[in-house]
């Protein structure tokens, strides 16, 4: 999957072929080599090589002091990460999937997110937590949910959702430089995505959303793996003369609303594509902000394409029916444009 | 502030007159502070949850004797005694409970969330057991950076039923990190007695099952607590390994100001009050003629004055402007 997005910022011809998985691995390696305070810990990150193969070879290369296997105790090792950050380290904590992060939710929410404020600004927590998210691999309910929107509800943490290779490579270092806890959600369907990155690719900003495709008729607001479904839909729509603008949110908290509000002011229509459940989701938040701040720019009600309100099922046809799909996006946009166009 | 009431005693403290009196003074200071807090709560000066430490003073004071200024402390939500014994100024503690911006957390933490950077005091955690993994992490950072210091983590008997206790014991033993776990076993998890919350009520056995060195001590005897804490701290500093210390104690007051204490008999409370650590040590010192009534009166006066100053400081404190509400959700660039 590449969808022809040009994410390069460097005119140098020196491009390297890579995958999302390798980009994350390179980012981890670089961070550890660059700053002596950085280390990675998590379940199976060392000898096993990472549940998704992201950290394969890093233990052998960097040693057990930098790549630490932990027992299965999400709360314990996430809390230890918080303590290590308070003790002057820059830990990267890997929680295998967002589903398991619920066992660490107390540490993330009640400790990491509250500590600076409760202490009146005395103690900040420079911690990065990475985890896999998303469905689509027939792993059934307890391995397929998309809960990044939940975490985006919490003040005190930052929530990043790298979709493209550039962000997979660049967001980690930016997150480590941030003095506060940052959660990075990697959609597991993206790990195999291949493309080219400049050999010099490095840190990216973690403040702004960006426009991945320019258009005039409708704004598709998405992030992570949904970005590619939105982009796929634009190909069909373009053949029908409908030019969609596609926004990659990149950061779910703090939310960069300027980028999508400006886009809606131009296109007058918005569709939000979110793999989370509709009720109380990040898509609900975005829809509300458009209503609050861009209501008079709208030619049609904001639409949302989310996961069905069910635990994600195992059977392929049911799972696919539960997740947002490009055809749904195409049909929704077509309906919006023709009804109100 | 009165530095001599801080935490830094010479290691291997001798049973000199002065040291014994100082232990008594520190316990008495906590007791009087807590009693005053109860009054201030009734006067609506302090609000929210208020968990007092009466009866447990020997634990905080005894354990603190074994710690150095560079050691870290992770505390519970019943942490006024731990904070005072550590040397956090009473003024800023009181102002914090009044919710004033002169408080140690600018009024954002209150009674349950006292923090102090200078004294390496990492809260004030109101999630039972929540501080345990944090203590393991602080110690892990020390190990990685080859710093010879320890982290002292206070916990209650209630916390030992939490998963985080077991996760933290396993991690501390697996990674061999320098944490002194101090269980203040006051025998009630809020209002549920130990026998109703633990299948195995021998608490040191739980630490032992993780291969962690351990000891149990009478938590109503400050000298006994001090002695065993010194030994534990010395062992941790020498080996870098964790240590678990159970201090059997009792809280004379209710769990919080909202608690009607329906779960325990008054007779039981009275029985434990006979073992008051302050009365016991006072009696001991009097018998040995190491303290006079005049000395005691002088102590009370000094404490009375300090508390009055703290209240005046808190009263004179200011409310943080509401415009500042959203500060410290994220770090400020200047910090």
PDB file of C-alpha atoms in Angstrom, chain A residues 13-207:
ATOM      1  CA  UNK A  13      17.546  11.474  -4.444  1.00  0.00           C
ATOM      2  CA  UNK A  14      18.746   9.184  -1.669  1.00  0.00           C
ATOM      3  CA  UNK A  15      15.551   7.340  -0.787  1.00  0.00           C
ATOM      4  CA  UNK A  16      15.368   4.046   1.020  1.00  0.00           C
ATOM      5  CA  UNK A  17      12.764   1.371   0.613  1.00  0.00           C
ATOM      6  CA  UNK A  18      11.263   0.503   3.962  1.00  0.00           C
ATOM      7  CA  UNK A  19       8.184  -0.739   5.786  1.00  0.00           C
ATOM      8  CA  UNK A  20       6.198   0.855   8.574  1.00  0.00           C
ATOM      9  CA  UNK A  21       7.569  -1.854  10.886  1.00  0.00           C
ATOM     10  CA  UNK A  22      11.168  -1.058   9.936  1.00  0.00           C
ATOM     11  CA  UNK A  23      10.523   2.659  10.253  1.00  0.00           C
ATOM     12  CA  UNK A  24       9.352   2.196  13.862  1.00  0.00           C
ATOM     13  CA  UNK A  25      12.306  -0.088  14.562  1.00  0.00           C
ATOM     14  CA  UNK A  26      14.739   2.462  13.111  1.00  0.00           C
ATOM     15  CA  UNK A  27      13.141   5.151  15.249  1.00  0.00           C
ATOM     16  CA  UNK A  28      13.575   3.054  18.406  1.00  0.00           C
ATOM     17  CA  UNK A  29      17.186   2.209  17.553  1.00  0.00           C
ATOM     18  CA  UNK A  30      18.019   5.813  16.725  1.00  0.00           C
ATOM     19  CA  UNK A  31      16.450   7.114  19.946  1.00  0.00           C
ATOM     20  CA  UNK A  32      18.355   4.669  22.100  1.00  0.00           C
ATOM     21  CA  UNK A  33      21.640   5.427  20.359  1.00  0.00           C
ATOM     22  CA  UNK A  34      21.026   9.152  20.482  1.00  0.00           C
ATOM     23  CA  UNK A  35      20.127   9.491  24.176  1.00  0.00           C
ATOM     24  CA  UNK A  36      21.598   7.352  26.904  1.00  0.00           C
ATOM     25  CA  UNK A  37      18.470   7.803  29.021  1.00  0.00           C
ATOM     26  CA  UNK A  38      16.235   6.048  26.483  1.00  0.00           C
ATOM     27  CA  UNK A  39      15.370   2.373  26.850  1.00  0.00           C
ATOM     28  CA  UNK A  40      12.506   0.170  25.713  1.00  0.00           C
ATOM     29  CA  UNK A  41      10.567  -2.199  27.908  1.00  0.00           C
ATOM     30  CA  UNK A  42       7.553  -4.349  27.323  1.00  0.00           C
ATOM     31  CA  UNK A  43       6.199  -7.823  26.824  1.00  0.00           C
ATOM     32  CA  UNK A  44       8.242  -9.919  24.398  1.00  0.00           C
ATOM     33  CA  UNK A  45      10.162  -6.971  22.994  1.00  0.00           C
ATOM     34  CA  UNK A  46      13.514  -8.716  23.453  1.00  0.00           C
ATOM     35  CA  UNK A  47      14.050 -12.411  22.879  1.00  0.00           C
ATOM     36  CA  UNK A  48      10.797 -12.870  20.985  1.00  0.00           C
ATOM     37  CA  UNK A  49      11.416  -9.795  18.842  1.00  0.00           C
ATOM     38  CA  UNK A  50       8.092  -8.099  19.481  1.00  0.00           C
ATOM     39  CA  UNK A  51       4.616  -9.499  18.993  1.00  0.00           C
ATOM     40  CA  UNK A  52       4.501  -7.773  15.607  1.00  0.00           C
ATOM     41  CA  UNK A  53       8.195  -8.170  14.855  1.00  0.00           C
ATOM     42  CA  UNK A  54       8.887  -4.485  15.388  1.00  0.00           C
ATOM     43  CA  UNK A  55      11.789  -4.940  17.785  1.00  0.00           C
ATOM     44  CA  UNK A  56      13.347  -7.966  16.120  1.00  0.00           C
ATOM     45  CA  UNK A  57      17.124  -7.960  16.490  1.00  0.00           C
ATOM     46  CA  UNK A  58      17.281  -4.945  18.787  1.00  0.00           C
ATOM     47  CA  UNK A  59      18.098  -6.970  21.900  1.00  0.00           C
ATOM     48  CA  UNK A  60      21.043  -8.593  20.148  1.00  0.00           C
ATOM     49  CA  UNK A  61      22.178  -5.225  18.843  1.00  0.00           C
ATOM     50  CA  UNK A  62      21.615  -3.013  21.888  1.00  0.00           C
ATOM     51  CA  UNK A  63      21.653  -5.384  24.854  1.00  0.00           C
ATOM     52  CA  UNK A  64      19.272  -6.232  27.683  1.00  0.00           C
ATOM     53  CA  UNK A  65      19.805  -2.944  29.509  1.00  0.00           C
ATOM     54  CA  UNK A  66      18.227  -1.085  26.581  1.00  0.00           C
ATOM     55  CA  UNK A  67      15.704  -3.674  25.416  1.00  0.00           C
ATOM     56  CA  UNK A  68      14.035  -5.104  28.507  1.00  0.00           C
ATOM     57  CA  UNK A  69      11.609  -7.986  28.414  1.00  0.00           C
ATOM     58  CA  UNK A  70       8.941  -7.589  31.069  1.00  0.00           C
ATOM     59  CA  UNK A  71       6.585 -10.080  32.660  1.00  0.00           C
ATOM     60  CA  UNK A  72       2.904  -9.947  31.737  1.00  0.00           C
ATOM     61  CA  UNK A  73       1.955  -7.135  34.104  1.00  0.00           C
ATOM     62  CA  UNK A  74       0.807  -4.109  32.141  1.00  0.00           C
ATOM     63  CA  UNK A  75       0.025  -2.041  35.197  1.00  0.00           C
ATOM     64  CA  UNK A  76       3.292  -2.938  36.881  1.00  0.00           C
ATOM     65  CA  UNK A  77       5.640  -2.168  34.030  1.00  0.00           C
ATOM     66  CA  UNK A  78       3.736   0.906  32.876  1.00  0.00           C
ATOM     67  CA  UNK A  79       3.930   2.220  36.445  1.00  0.00           C
ATOM     68  CA  UNK A  80       7.617   1.322  36.535  1.00  0.00           C
ATOM     69  CA  UNK A  81       8.009   3.341  33.335  1.00  0.00           C
ATOM     70  CA  UNK A  82       6.417   6.309  35.064  1.00  0.00           C
ATOM     71  CA  UNK A  83       8.757   5.887  38.028  1.00  0.00           C
ATOM     72  CA  UNK A  84      11.788   5.555  35.764  1.00  0.00           C
ATOM     73  CA  UNK A  85      10.756   8.732  33.932  1.00  0.00           C
ATOM     74  CA  UNK A  86      10.513  10.502  37.297  1.00  0.00           C
ATOM     75  CA  UNK A  87      13.946   9.104  38.108  1.00  0.00           C
ATOM     76  CA  UNK A  88      15.521  10.792  35.093  1.00  0.00           C
ATOM     77  CA  UNK A  89      15.212   8.144  32.383  1.00  0.00           C
ATOM     78  CA  UNK A  90      13.348   8.430  29.064  1.00  0.00           C
ATOM     79  CA  UNK A  91      11.516   5.096  28.889  1.00  0.00           C
ATOM     80  CA  UNK A  92       9.604   3.785  25.915  1.00  0.00           C
ATOM     81  CA  UNK A  93       6.990   1.397  27.269  1.00  0.00           C
ATOM     82  CA  UNK A  94       5.507  -1.005  24.731  1.00  0.00           C
ATOM     83  CA  UNK A  95       2.090  -2.390  25.576  1.00  0.00           C
ATOM     84  CA  UNK A  96       1.388  -5.104  23.088  1.00  0.00           C
ATOM     85  CA  UNK A  97      -2.092  -3.920  22.123  1.00  0.00           C
ATOM     86  CA  UNK A  98      -4.497  -1.263  23.266  1.00  0.00           C
ATOM     87  CA  UNK A  99      -6.775  -4.031  24.523  1.00  0.00           C
ATOM     88  CA  UNK A 100      -4.167  -4.990  27.117  1.00  0.00           C
ATOM     89  CA  UNK A 101      -3.509  -1.362  27.975  1.00  0.00           C
ATOM     90  CA  UNK A 102      -6.768  -1.400  29.902  1.00  0.00           C
ATOM     91  CA  UNK A 103      -4.861  -3.317  32.584  1.00  0.00           C
ATOM     92  CA  UNK A 104      -2.522  -0.322  32.723  1.00  0.00           C
ATOM     93  CA  UNK A 105      -5.261   2.284  32.374  1.00  0.00           C
ATOM     94  CA  UNK A 106      -5.037   3.149  36.067  1.00  0.00           C
ATOM     95  CA  UNK A 107      -1.365   4.014  35.766  1.00  0.00           C
ATOM     96  CA  UNK A 108      -1.889   5.920  32.522  1.00  0.00           C
ATOM     97  CA  UNK A 109      -4.898   7.907  33.670  1.00  0.00           C
ATOM     98  CA  UNK A 110      -4.647   8.152  37.454  1.00  0.00           C
ATOM     99  CA  UNK A 111      -0.898   8.581  37.624  1.00  0.00           C
ATOM    100  CA  UNK A 112       0.775   9.623  34.365  1.00  0.00           C
ATOM    101  CA  UNK A 113      -1.925  12.046  33.283  1.00  0.00           C
ATOM    102  CA  UNK A 114      -2.581  13.613  36.681  1.00  0.00           C
ATOM    103  CA  UNK A 115       0.861  13.818  38.252  1.00  0.00           C
ATOM    104  CA  UNK A 116       2.012  17.181  36.920  1.00  0.00           C
ATOM    105  CA  UNK A 117      -1.233  18.936  37.745  1.00  0.00           C
ATOM    106  CA  UNK A 118      -1.778  17.318  41.156  1.00  0.00           C
ATOM    107  CA  UNK A 119       1.739  18.274  42.184  1.00  0.00           C
ATOM    108  CA  UNK A 120       1.198  21.880  41.149  1.00  0.00           C
ATOM    109  CA  UNK A 121       3.757  21.636  38.357  1.00  0.00           C
ATOM    110  CA  UNK A 122       6.494  19.952  40.413  1.00  0.00           C
ATOM    111  CA  UNK A 123       6.789  16.614  38.656  1.00  0.00           C
ATOM    112  CA  UNK A 124       6.449  16.041  34.921  1.00  0.00           C
ATOM    113  CA  UNK A 125       6.552  12.580  33.397  1.00  0.00           C
ATOM    114  CA  UNK A 126       8.598  12.289  30.188  1.00  0.00           C
ATOM    115  CA  UNK A 127       7.288   8.862  29.225  1.00  0.00           C
ATOM    116  CA  UNK A 128       6.365   7.381  25.846  1.00  0.00           C
ATOM    117  CA  UNK A 129       3.952   4.462  25.610  1.00  0.00           C
ATOM    118  CA  UNK A 130       3.599   2.641  22.274  1.00  0.00           C
ATOM    119  CA  UNK A 131       0.875   0.159  21.502  1.00  0.00           C
ATOM    120  CA  UNK A 132      -0.799  -1.630  18.649  1.00  0.00           C
ATOM    121  CA  UNK A 133      -4.407  -0.862  17.805  1.00  0.00           C
ATOM    122  CA  UNK A 134      -7.114  -1.706  15.304  1.00  0.00           C
ATOM    123  CA  UNK A 135      -8.915  -4.647  13.748  1.00  0.00           C
ATOM    124  CA  UNK A 136      -8.985  -6.413  10.417  1.00  0.00           C
ATOM    125  CA  UNK A 137      -6.868  -9.478  11.086  1.00  0.00           C
ATOM    126  CA  UNK A 138      -9.562 -11.844  12.359  1.00  0.00           C
ATOM    127  CA  UNK A 139      -8.193 -11.709  15.900  1.00  0.00           C
ATOM    128  CA  UNK A 140     -11.659 -11.376  17.463  1.00  0.00           C
ATOM    129  CA  UNK A 141     -12.878  -8.965  20.079  1.00  0.00           C
ATOM    130  CA  UNK A 142     -10.100  -8.979  22.646  1.00  0.00           C
ATOM    131  CA  UNK A 143      -7.376  -8.157  20.129  1.00  0.00           C
ATOM    132  CA  UNK A 144      -9.128  -5.895  17.633  1.00  0.00           C
ATOM    133  CA  UNK A 145     -10.453  -2.776  19.265  1.00  0.00           C
ATOM    134  CA  UNK A 146      -9.537   0.827  18.569  1.00  0.00           C
ATOM    135  CA  UNK A 147      -9.483   2.678  21.851  1.00  0.00           C
ATOM    136  CA  UNK A 148      -7.162   5.586  20.994  1.00  0.00           C
ATOM    137  CA  UNK A 149     -10.202   7.841  21.059  1.00  0.00           C
ATOM    138  CA  UNK A 150     -10.755   6.912  24.702  1.00  0.00           C
ATOM    139  CA  UNK A 151      -7.258   7.974  25.591  1.00  0.00           C
ATOM    140  CA  UNK A 152      -7.779  11.189  23.639  1.00  0.00           C
ATOM    141  CA  UNK A 153     -10.450  11.988  26.238  1.00  0.00           C
ATOM    142  CA  UNK A 154      -7.822  12.437  28.954  1.00  0.00           C
ATOM    143  CA  UNK A 155      -6.146  15.773  29.704  1.00  0.00           C
ATOM    144  CA  UNK A 156      -2.484  15.458  30.637  1.00  0.00           C
ATOM    145  CA  UNK A 157      -1.439  13.001  27.953  1.00  0.00           C
ATOM    146  CA  UNK A 158      -0.811  13.394  24.235  1.00  0.00           C
ATOM    147  CA  UNK A 159      -2.141  10.892  21.722  1.00  0.00           C
ATOM    148  CA  UNK A 160      -0.376  10.281  18.412  1.00  0.00           C
ATOM    149  CA  UNK A 161      -1.580   8.131  15.527  1.00  0.00           C
ATOM    150  CA  UNK A 162       1.124   7.773  12.894  1.00  0.00           C
ATOM    151  CA  UNK A 163      -0.350   6.658   9.551  1.00  0.00           C
ATOM    152  CA  UNK A 164       2.381   7.271   7.004  1.00  0.00           C
ATOM    153  CA  UNK A 165       5.965   6.020   7.012  1.00  0.00           C
ATOM    154  CA  UNK A 166       7.323   9.464   7.716  1.00  0.00           C
ATOM    155  CA  UNK A 167       5.345   9.635  10.952  1.00  0.00           C
ATOM    156  CA  UNK A 168       6.125   6.043  11.914  1.00  0.00           C
ATOM    157  CA  UNK A 169       9.783   7.032  11.612  1.00  0.00           C
ATOM    158  CA  UNK A 170       9.584  10.525  13.020  1.00  0.00           C
ATOM    159  CA  UNK A 171       7.020  10.713  15.799  1.00  0.00           C
ATOM    160  CA  UNK A 172       8.930   8.690  18.383  1.00  0.00           C
ATOM    161  CA  UNK A 173      11.839  11.058  18.807  1.00  0.00           C
ATOM    162  CA  UNK A 174       9.498  14.054  18.988  1.00  0.00           C
ATOM    163  CA  UNK A 175       7.493  12.210  21.645  1.00  0.00           C
ATOM    164  CA  UNK A 176      10.638  11.449  23.647  1.00  0.00           C
ATOM    165  CA  UNK A 177      11.612  15.108  23.573  1.00  0.00           C
ATOM    166  CA  UNK A 178       8.215  16.049  24.968  1.00  0.00           C
ATOM    167  CA  UNK A 179       8.305  16.557  28.760  1.00  0.00           C
ATOM    168  CA  UNK A 180       4.882  14.958  29.241  1.00  0.00           C
ATOM    169  CA  UNK A 181       3.454  11.443  28.724  1.00  0.00           C
ATOM    170  CA  UNK A 182       2.826  10.633  25.070  1.00  0.00           C
ATOM    171  CA  UNK A 183       0.899   7.617  23.766  1.00  0.00           C
ATOM    172  CA  UNK A 184       1.650   6.393  20.248  1.00  0.00           C
ATOM    173  CA  UNK A 185      -0.919   4.139  18.590  1.00  0.00           C
ATOM    174  CA  UNK A 186       0.326   2.005  15.725  1.00  0.00           C
ATOM    175  CA  UNK A 187      -2.421   0.342  13.716  1.00  0.00           C
ATOM    176  CA  UNK A 188      -1.208  -3.216  13.322  1.00  0.00           C
ATOM    177  CA  UNK A 189      -2.496  -3.436   9.726  1.00  0.00           C
ATOM    178  CA  UNK A 190       0.052  -0.798   8.754  1.00  0.00           C
ATOM    179  CA  UNK A 191       3.180  -2.661   9.856  1.00  0.00           C
ATOM    180  CA  UNK A 192       3.594  -4.337   6.438  1.00  0.00           C
ATOM    181  CA  UNK A 193       3.018  -1.155   4.457  1.00  0.00           C
ATOM    182  CA  UNK A 194       5.963  -0.450   2.169  1.00  0.00           C
ATOM    183  CA  UNK A 195       7.230   2.732   0.653  1.00  0.00           C
ATOM    184  CA  UNK A 196      10.162   5.055   0.356  1.00  0.00           C
ATOM    185  CA  UNK A 197      11.596   7.415   2.894  1.00  0.00           C
ATOM    186  CA  UNK A 198      14.522   9.775   2.604  1.00  0.00           C
ATOM    187  CA  UNK A 199      17.587   8.162   4.170  1.00  0.00           C
ATOM    188  CA  UNK A 200      17.803  11.249   6.364  1.00  0.00           C
ATOM    189  CA  UNK A 201      14.205  11.015   7.634  1.00  0.00           C
ATOM    190  CA  UNK A 202      13.895  12.022  11.262  1.00  0.00           C
ATOM    191  CA  UNK A 203      11.746  13.881  13.760  1.00  0.00           C
ATOM    192  CA  UNK A 204       8.422  15.339  12.650  1.00  0.00           C
ATOM    193  CA  UNK A 205       6.102  17.772  14.388  1.00  0.00           C
ATOM    194  CA  UNK A 206       3.548  16.280  16.758  1.00  0.00           C
ATOM    195  CA  UNK A 207       1.260  19.276  16.925  1.00  0.00           C
TER     196      UNK A 207
END
